[in-house]
mmCIF file of C-alpha atoms in Angstrom:
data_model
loop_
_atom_site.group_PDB
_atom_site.id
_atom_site.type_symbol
_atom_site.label_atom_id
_atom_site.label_comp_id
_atom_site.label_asym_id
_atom_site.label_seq_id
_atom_site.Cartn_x
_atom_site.Cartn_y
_atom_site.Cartn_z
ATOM 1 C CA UNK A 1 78.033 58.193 91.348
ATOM 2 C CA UNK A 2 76.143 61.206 90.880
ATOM 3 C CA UNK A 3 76.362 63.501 87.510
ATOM 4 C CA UNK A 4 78.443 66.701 87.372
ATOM 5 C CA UNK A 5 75.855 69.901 87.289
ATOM 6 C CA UNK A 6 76.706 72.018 84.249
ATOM 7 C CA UNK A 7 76.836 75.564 84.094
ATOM 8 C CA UNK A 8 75.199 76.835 80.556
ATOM 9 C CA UNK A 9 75.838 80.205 79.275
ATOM 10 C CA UNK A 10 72.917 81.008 77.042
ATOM 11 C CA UNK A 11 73.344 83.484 73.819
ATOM 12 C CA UNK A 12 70.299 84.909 72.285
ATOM 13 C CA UNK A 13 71.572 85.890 68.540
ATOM 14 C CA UNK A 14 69.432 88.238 66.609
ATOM 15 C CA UNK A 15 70.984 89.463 63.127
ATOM 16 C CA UNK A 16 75.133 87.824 64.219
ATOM 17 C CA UNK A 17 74.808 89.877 67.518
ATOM 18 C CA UNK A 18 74.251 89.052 71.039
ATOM 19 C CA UNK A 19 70.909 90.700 72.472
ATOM 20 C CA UNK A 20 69.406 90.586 75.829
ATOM 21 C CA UNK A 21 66.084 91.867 77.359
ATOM 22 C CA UNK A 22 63.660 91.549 80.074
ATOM 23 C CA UNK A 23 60.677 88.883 79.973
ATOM 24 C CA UNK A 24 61.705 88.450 76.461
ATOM 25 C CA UNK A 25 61.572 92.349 75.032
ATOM 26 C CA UNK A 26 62.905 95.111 74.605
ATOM 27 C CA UNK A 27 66.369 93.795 73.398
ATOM 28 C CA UNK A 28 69.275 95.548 73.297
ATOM 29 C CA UNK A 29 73.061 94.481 71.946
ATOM 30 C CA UNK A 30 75.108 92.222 74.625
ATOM 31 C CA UNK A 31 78.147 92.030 71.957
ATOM 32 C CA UNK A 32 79.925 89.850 69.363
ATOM 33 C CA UNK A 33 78.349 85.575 70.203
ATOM 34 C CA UNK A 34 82.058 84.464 68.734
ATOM 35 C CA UNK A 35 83.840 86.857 71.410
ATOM 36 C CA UNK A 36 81.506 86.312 73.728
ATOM 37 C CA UNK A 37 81.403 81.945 73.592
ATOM 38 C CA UNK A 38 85.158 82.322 73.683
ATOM 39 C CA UNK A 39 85.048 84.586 77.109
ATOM 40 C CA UNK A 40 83.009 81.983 78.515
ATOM 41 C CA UNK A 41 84.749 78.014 76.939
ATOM 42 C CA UNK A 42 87.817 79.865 78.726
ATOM 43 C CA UNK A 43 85.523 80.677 81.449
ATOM 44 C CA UNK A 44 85.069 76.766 81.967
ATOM 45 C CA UNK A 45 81.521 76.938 80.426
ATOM 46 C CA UNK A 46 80.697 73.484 80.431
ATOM 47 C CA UNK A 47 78.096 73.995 77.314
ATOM 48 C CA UNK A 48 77.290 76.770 75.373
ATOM 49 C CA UNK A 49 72.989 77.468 74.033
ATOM 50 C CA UNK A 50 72.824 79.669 71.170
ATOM 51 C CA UNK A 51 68.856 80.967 70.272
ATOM 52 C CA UNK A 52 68.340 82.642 66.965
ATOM 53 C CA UNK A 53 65.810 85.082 68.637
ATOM 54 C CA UNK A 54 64.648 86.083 64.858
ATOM 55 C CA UNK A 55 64.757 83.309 63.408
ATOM 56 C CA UNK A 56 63.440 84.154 59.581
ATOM 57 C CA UNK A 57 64.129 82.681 56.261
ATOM 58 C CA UNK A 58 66.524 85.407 55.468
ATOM 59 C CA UNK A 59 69.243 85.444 58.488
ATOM 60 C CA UNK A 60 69.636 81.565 58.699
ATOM 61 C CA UNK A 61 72.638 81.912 56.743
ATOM 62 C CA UNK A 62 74.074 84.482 59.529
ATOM 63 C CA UNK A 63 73.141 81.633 62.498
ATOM 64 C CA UNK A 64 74.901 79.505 60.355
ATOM 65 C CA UNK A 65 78.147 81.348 59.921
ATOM 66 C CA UNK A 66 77.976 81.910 63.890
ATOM 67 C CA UNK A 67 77.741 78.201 64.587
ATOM 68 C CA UNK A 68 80.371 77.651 62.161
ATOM 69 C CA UNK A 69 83.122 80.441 63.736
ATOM 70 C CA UNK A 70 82.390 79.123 67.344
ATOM 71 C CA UNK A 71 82.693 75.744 66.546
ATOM 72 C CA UNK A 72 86.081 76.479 65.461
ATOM 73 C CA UNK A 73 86.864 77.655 68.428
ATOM 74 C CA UNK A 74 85.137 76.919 70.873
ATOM 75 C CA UNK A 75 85.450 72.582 72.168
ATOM 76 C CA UNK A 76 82.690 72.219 74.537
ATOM 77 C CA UNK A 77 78.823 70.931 73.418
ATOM 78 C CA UNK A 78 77.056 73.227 71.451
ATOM 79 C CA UNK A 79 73.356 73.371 71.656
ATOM 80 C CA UNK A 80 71.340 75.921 68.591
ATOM 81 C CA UNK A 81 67.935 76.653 68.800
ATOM 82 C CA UNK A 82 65.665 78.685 66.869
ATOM 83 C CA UNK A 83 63.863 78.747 63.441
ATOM 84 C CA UNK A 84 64.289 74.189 63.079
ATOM 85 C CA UNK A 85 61.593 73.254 61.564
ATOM 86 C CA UNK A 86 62.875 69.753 59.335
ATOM 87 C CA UNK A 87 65.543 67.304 60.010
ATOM 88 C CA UNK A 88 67.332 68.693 57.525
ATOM 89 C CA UNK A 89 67.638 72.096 59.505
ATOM 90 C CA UNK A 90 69.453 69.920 62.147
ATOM 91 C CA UNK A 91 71.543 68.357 59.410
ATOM 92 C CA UNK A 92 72.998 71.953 58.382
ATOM 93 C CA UNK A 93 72.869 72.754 61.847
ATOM 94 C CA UNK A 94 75.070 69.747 62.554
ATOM 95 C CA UNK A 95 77.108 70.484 59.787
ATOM 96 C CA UNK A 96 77.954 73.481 60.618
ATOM 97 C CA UNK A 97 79.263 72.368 64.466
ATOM 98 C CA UNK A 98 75.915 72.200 66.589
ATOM 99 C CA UNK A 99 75.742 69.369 68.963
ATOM 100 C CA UNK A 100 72.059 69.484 69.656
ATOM 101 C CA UNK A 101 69.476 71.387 68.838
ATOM 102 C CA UNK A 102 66.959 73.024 70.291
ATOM 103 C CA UNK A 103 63.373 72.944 69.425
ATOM 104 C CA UNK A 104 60.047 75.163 70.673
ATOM 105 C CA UNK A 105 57.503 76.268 68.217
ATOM 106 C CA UNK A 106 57.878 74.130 65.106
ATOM 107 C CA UNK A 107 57.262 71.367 67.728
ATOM 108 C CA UNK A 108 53.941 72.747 69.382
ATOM 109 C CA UNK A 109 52.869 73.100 65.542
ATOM 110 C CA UNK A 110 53.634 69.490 64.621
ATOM 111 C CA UNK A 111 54.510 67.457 67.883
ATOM 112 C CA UNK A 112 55.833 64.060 64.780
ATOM 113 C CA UNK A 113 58.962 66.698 64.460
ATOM 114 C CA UNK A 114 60.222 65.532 67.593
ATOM 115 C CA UNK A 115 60.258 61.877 66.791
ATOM 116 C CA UNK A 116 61.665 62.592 63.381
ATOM 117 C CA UNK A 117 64.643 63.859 65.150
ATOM 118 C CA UNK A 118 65.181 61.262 67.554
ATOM 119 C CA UNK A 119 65.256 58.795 64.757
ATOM 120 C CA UNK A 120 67.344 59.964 62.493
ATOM 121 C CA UNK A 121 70.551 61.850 64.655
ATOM 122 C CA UNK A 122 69.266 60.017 68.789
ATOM 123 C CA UNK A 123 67.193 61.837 71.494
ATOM 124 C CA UNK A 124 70.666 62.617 73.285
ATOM 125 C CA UNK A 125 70.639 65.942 70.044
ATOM 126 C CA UNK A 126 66.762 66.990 71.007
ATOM 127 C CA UNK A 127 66.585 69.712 73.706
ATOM 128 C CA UNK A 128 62.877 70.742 74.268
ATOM 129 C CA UNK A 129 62.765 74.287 74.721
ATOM 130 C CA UNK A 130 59.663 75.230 76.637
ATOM 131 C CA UNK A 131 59.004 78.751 77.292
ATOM 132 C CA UNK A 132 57.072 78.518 80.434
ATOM 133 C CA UNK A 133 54.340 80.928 82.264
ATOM 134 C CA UNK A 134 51.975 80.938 85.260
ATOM 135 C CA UNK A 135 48.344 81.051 83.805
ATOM 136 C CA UNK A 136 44.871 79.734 85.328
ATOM 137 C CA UNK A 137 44.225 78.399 82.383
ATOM 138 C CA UNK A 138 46.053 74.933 82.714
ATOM 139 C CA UNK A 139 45.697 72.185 85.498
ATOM 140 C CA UNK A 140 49.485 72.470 86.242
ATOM 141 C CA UNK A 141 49.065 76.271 86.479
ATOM 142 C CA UNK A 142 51.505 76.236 83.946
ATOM 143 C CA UNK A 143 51.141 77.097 80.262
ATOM 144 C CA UNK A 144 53.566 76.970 77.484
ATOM 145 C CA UNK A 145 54.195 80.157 74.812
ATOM 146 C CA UNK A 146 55.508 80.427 71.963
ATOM 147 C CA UNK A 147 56.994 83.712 69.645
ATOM 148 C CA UNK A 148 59.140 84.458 72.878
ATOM 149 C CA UNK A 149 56.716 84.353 75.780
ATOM 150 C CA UNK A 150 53.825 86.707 73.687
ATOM 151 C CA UNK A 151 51.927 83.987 72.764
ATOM 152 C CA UNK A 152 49.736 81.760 75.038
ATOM 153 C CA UNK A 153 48.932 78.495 73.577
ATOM 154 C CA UNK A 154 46.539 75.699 75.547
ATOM 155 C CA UNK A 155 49.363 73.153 76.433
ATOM 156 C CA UNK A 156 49.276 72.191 79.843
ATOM 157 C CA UNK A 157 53.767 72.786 80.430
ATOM 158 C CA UNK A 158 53.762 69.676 82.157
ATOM 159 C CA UNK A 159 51.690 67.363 79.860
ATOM 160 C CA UNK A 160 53.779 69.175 76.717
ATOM 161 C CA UNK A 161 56.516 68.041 78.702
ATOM 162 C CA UNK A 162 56.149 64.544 79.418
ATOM 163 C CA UNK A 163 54.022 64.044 75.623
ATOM 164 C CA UNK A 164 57.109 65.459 74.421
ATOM 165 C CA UNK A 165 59.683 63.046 76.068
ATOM 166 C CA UNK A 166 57.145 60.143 75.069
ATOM 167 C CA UNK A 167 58.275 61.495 71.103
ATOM 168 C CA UNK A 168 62.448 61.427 72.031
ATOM 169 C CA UNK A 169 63.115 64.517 73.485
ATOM 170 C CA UNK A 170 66.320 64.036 75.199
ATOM 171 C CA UNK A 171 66.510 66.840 77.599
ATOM 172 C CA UNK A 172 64.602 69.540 78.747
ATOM 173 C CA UNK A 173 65.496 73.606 78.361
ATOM 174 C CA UNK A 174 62.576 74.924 80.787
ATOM 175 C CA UNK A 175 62.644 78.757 80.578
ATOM 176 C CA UNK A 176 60.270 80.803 83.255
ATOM 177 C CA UNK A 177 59.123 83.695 81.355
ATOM 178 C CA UNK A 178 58.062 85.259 84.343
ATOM 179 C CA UNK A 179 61.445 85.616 85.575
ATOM 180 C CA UNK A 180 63.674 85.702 82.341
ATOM 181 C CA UNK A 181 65.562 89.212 82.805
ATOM 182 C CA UNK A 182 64.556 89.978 86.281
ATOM 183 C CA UNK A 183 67.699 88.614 87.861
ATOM 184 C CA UNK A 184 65.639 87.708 91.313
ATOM 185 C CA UNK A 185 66.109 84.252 91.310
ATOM 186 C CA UNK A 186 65.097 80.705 89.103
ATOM 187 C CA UNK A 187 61.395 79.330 89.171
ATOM 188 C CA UNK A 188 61.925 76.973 91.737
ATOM 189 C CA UNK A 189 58.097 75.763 92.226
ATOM 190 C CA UNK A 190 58.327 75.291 88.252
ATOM 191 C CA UNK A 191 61.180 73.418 88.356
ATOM 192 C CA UNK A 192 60.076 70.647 91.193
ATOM 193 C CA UNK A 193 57.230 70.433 88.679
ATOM 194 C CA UNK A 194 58.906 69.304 85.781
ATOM 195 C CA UNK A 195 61.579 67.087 87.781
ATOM 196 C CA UNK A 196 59.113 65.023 89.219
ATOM 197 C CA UNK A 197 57.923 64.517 85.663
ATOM 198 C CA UNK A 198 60.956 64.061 83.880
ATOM 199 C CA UNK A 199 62.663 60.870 83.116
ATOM 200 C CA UNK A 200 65.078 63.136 81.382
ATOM 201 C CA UNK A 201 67.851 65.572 82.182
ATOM 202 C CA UNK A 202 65.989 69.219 82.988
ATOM 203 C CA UNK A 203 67.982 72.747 82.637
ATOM 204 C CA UNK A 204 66.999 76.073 84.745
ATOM 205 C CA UNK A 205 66.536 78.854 82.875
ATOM 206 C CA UNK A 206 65.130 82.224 83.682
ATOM 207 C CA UNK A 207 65.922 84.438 86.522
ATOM 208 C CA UNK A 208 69.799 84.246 87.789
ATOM 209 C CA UNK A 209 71.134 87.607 89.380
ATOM 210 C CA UNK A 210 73.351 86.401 91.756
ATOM 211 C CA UNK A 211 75.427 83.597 92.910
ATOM 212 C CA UNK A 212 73.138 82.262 95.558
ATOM 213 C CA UNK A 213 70.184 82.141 93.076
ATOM 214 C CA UNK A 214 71.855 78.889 91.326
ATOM 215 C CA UNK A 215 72.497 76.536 94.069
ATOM 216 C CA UNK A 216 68.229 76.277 94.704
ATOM 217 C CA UNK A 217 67.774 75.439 91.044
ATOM 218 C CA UNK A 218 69.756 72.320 91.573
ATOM 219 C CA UNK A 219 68.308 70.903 94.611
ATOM 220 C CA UNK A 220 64.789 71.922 92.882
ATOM 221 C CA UNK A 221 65.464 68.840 90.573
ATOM 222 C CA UNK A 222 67.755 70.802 87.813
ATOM 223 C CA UNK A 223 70.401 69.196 86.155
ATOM 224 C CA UNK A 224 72.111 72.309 84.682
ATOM 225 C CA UNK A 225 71.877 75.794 85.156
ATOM 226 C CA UNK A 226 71.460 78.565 82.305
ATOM 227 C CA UNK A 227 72.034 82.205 82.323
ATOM 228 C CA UNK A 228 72.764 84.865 79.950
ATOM 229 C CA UNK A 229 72.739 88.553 80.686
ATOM 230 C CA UNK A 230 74.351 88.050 84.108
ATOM 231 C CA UNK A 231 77.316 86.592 82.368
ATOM 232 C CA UNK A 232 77.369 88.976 79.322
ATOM 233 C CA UNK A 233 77.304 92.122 81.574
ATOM 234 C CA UNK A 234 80.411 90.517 83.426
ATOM 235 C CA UNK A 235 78.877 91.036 87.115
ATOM 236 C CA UNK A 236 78.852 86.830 87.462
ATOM 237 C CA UNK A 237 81.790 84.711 85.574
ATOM 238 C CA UNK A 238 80.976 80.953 85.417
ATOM 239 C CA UNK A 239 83.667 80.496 87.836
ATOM 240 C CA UNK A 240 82.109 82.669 90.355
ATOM 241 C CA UNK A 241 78.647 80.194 90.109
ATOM 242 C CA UNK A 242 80.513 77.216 90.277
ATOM 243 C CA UNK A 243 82.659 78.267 93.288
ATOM 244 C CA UNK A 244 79.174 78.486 95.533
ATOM 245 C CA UNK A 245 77.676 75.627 93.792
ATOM 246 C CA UNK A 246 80.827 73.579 95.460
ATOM 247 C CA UNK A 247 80.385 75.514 98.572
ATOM 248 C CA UNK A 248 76.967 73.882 98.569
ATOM 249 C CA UNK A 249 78.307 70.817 98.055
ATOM 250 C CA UNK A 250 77.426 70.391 94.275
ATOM 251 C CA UNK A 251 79.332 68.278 92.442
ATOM 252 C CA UNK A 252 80.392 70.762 89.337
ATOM 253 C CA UNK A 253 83.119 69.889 86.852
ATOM 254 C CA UNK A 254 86.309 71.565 87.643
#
């Protein structure tokens, strides 16, 4: 039998607020992330991805807090990203009601994070986040960035991909930079890339502005689909994308 699709809203939390921008700047308030992750559980999100877009030192404690009020109201899996650079970030982060988190540059610095993970709390809590661009640079014609798409590293996405599955990466958040924000559809030449690749479950991200732009994400190889500012502005409920995901014949939890 084949899985349910999921339908992920995606909260980018800088300073306890909801912001949202295009190709990763110029951010602007989206609202309250406790308000907001309540809208959408009642919704029938079937996850919820929080990412502490600044994550320093000095407003962990306000990511934490977050975590902690949705958690409490909010039943569905909860994946935080952001700022985890030890296992005993995830601990807190665990402790606090995360499910899984997610993990991007504090894994391109020291790729052994992602096994340390695995092994202590199981790959099924390690989302890769990859924040994904087109470049000549890489064989794949893919490269991966860090510091929220500004900065090109060398990594091949596809070989940081499958390396990082090798180390117990359980999933796969693959975010197209190039379309994060511009609401004119999903990567889908990205995503064929990575599904043939992955042994592990991949999520879209990057790109929804309508309802038909989610159906193609699936049948390029994703497992979930993840959108943020299309939701927060109200213009698509998760209803709405999992009514034409069914009308495509897409097997989406009710």
């Amino acid at each position: 039998m084949s899985l349910a699709r999921r339908v992920i809203p995606c909260l980018d939390v800088a300073d306890g607020r909801v912001v949202k921008g295009v190709n990763f700047q110029n951010l602007r308030d989206a609202g309250d992330p406790v308000a907001l992750a309540r809208r959408y559980y009642e919704q029938g999100a079937d996850e919820l991805t929080f990412l502490d877009v600044t994550a320093t030192v000095d407003n962990r404690a306000t990511t934490y807090d977050v975590v902690t009020r949705t958690a409490e109201q909010v039943f569905i899996p909860l994946t935080v990203g952001g700022g985890i650079r030890s296992t005993e970030d995830v601990a807190r982060l665990q402790g606090s009601g995360a499910d899984k988190v997610g993990v991007n540059s504090a894994a391109i610095a020291r790729p052994a994070l992602l096994g340390e993970i695995a092994d202590r709390f199981g790959a099924q809590v390690l989302v890769l986040s990859l924040d994904v661009k087109r470049s000549q640079t890489t064989e794949s014609g893919f490269v991966v960035t860090t510091h929220g798409g500004r900065t090109e590293t060398t990594l091949d996405a596809l070989q940081w991909a499958r390396e990082a599955i090798e180390r117990g990466a359980g999933e796969l958040l693959v975010n197209s930079i190039d379309a994060d924000g511009t609401k004119e559809g999903f990567d889908l030449e990205l995503l064929t890339l990575m599904r043939e690749i992955s042994t592990v479950p991949v999520i879209a991200s990057g790109g929804a502005g309508r309802v038909e732009d989610f159906p193609p994400a699936i049948k390029a190889g994703a497992d979930a689909v993840l959108a943020a500012s299309v939701f927060h502005s109200g213009q698509l409920t998760i209803d709405d994308v999992k009514r034409e995901l069914r009308s495509e014949g897409i097997l989406v939890r009710s």
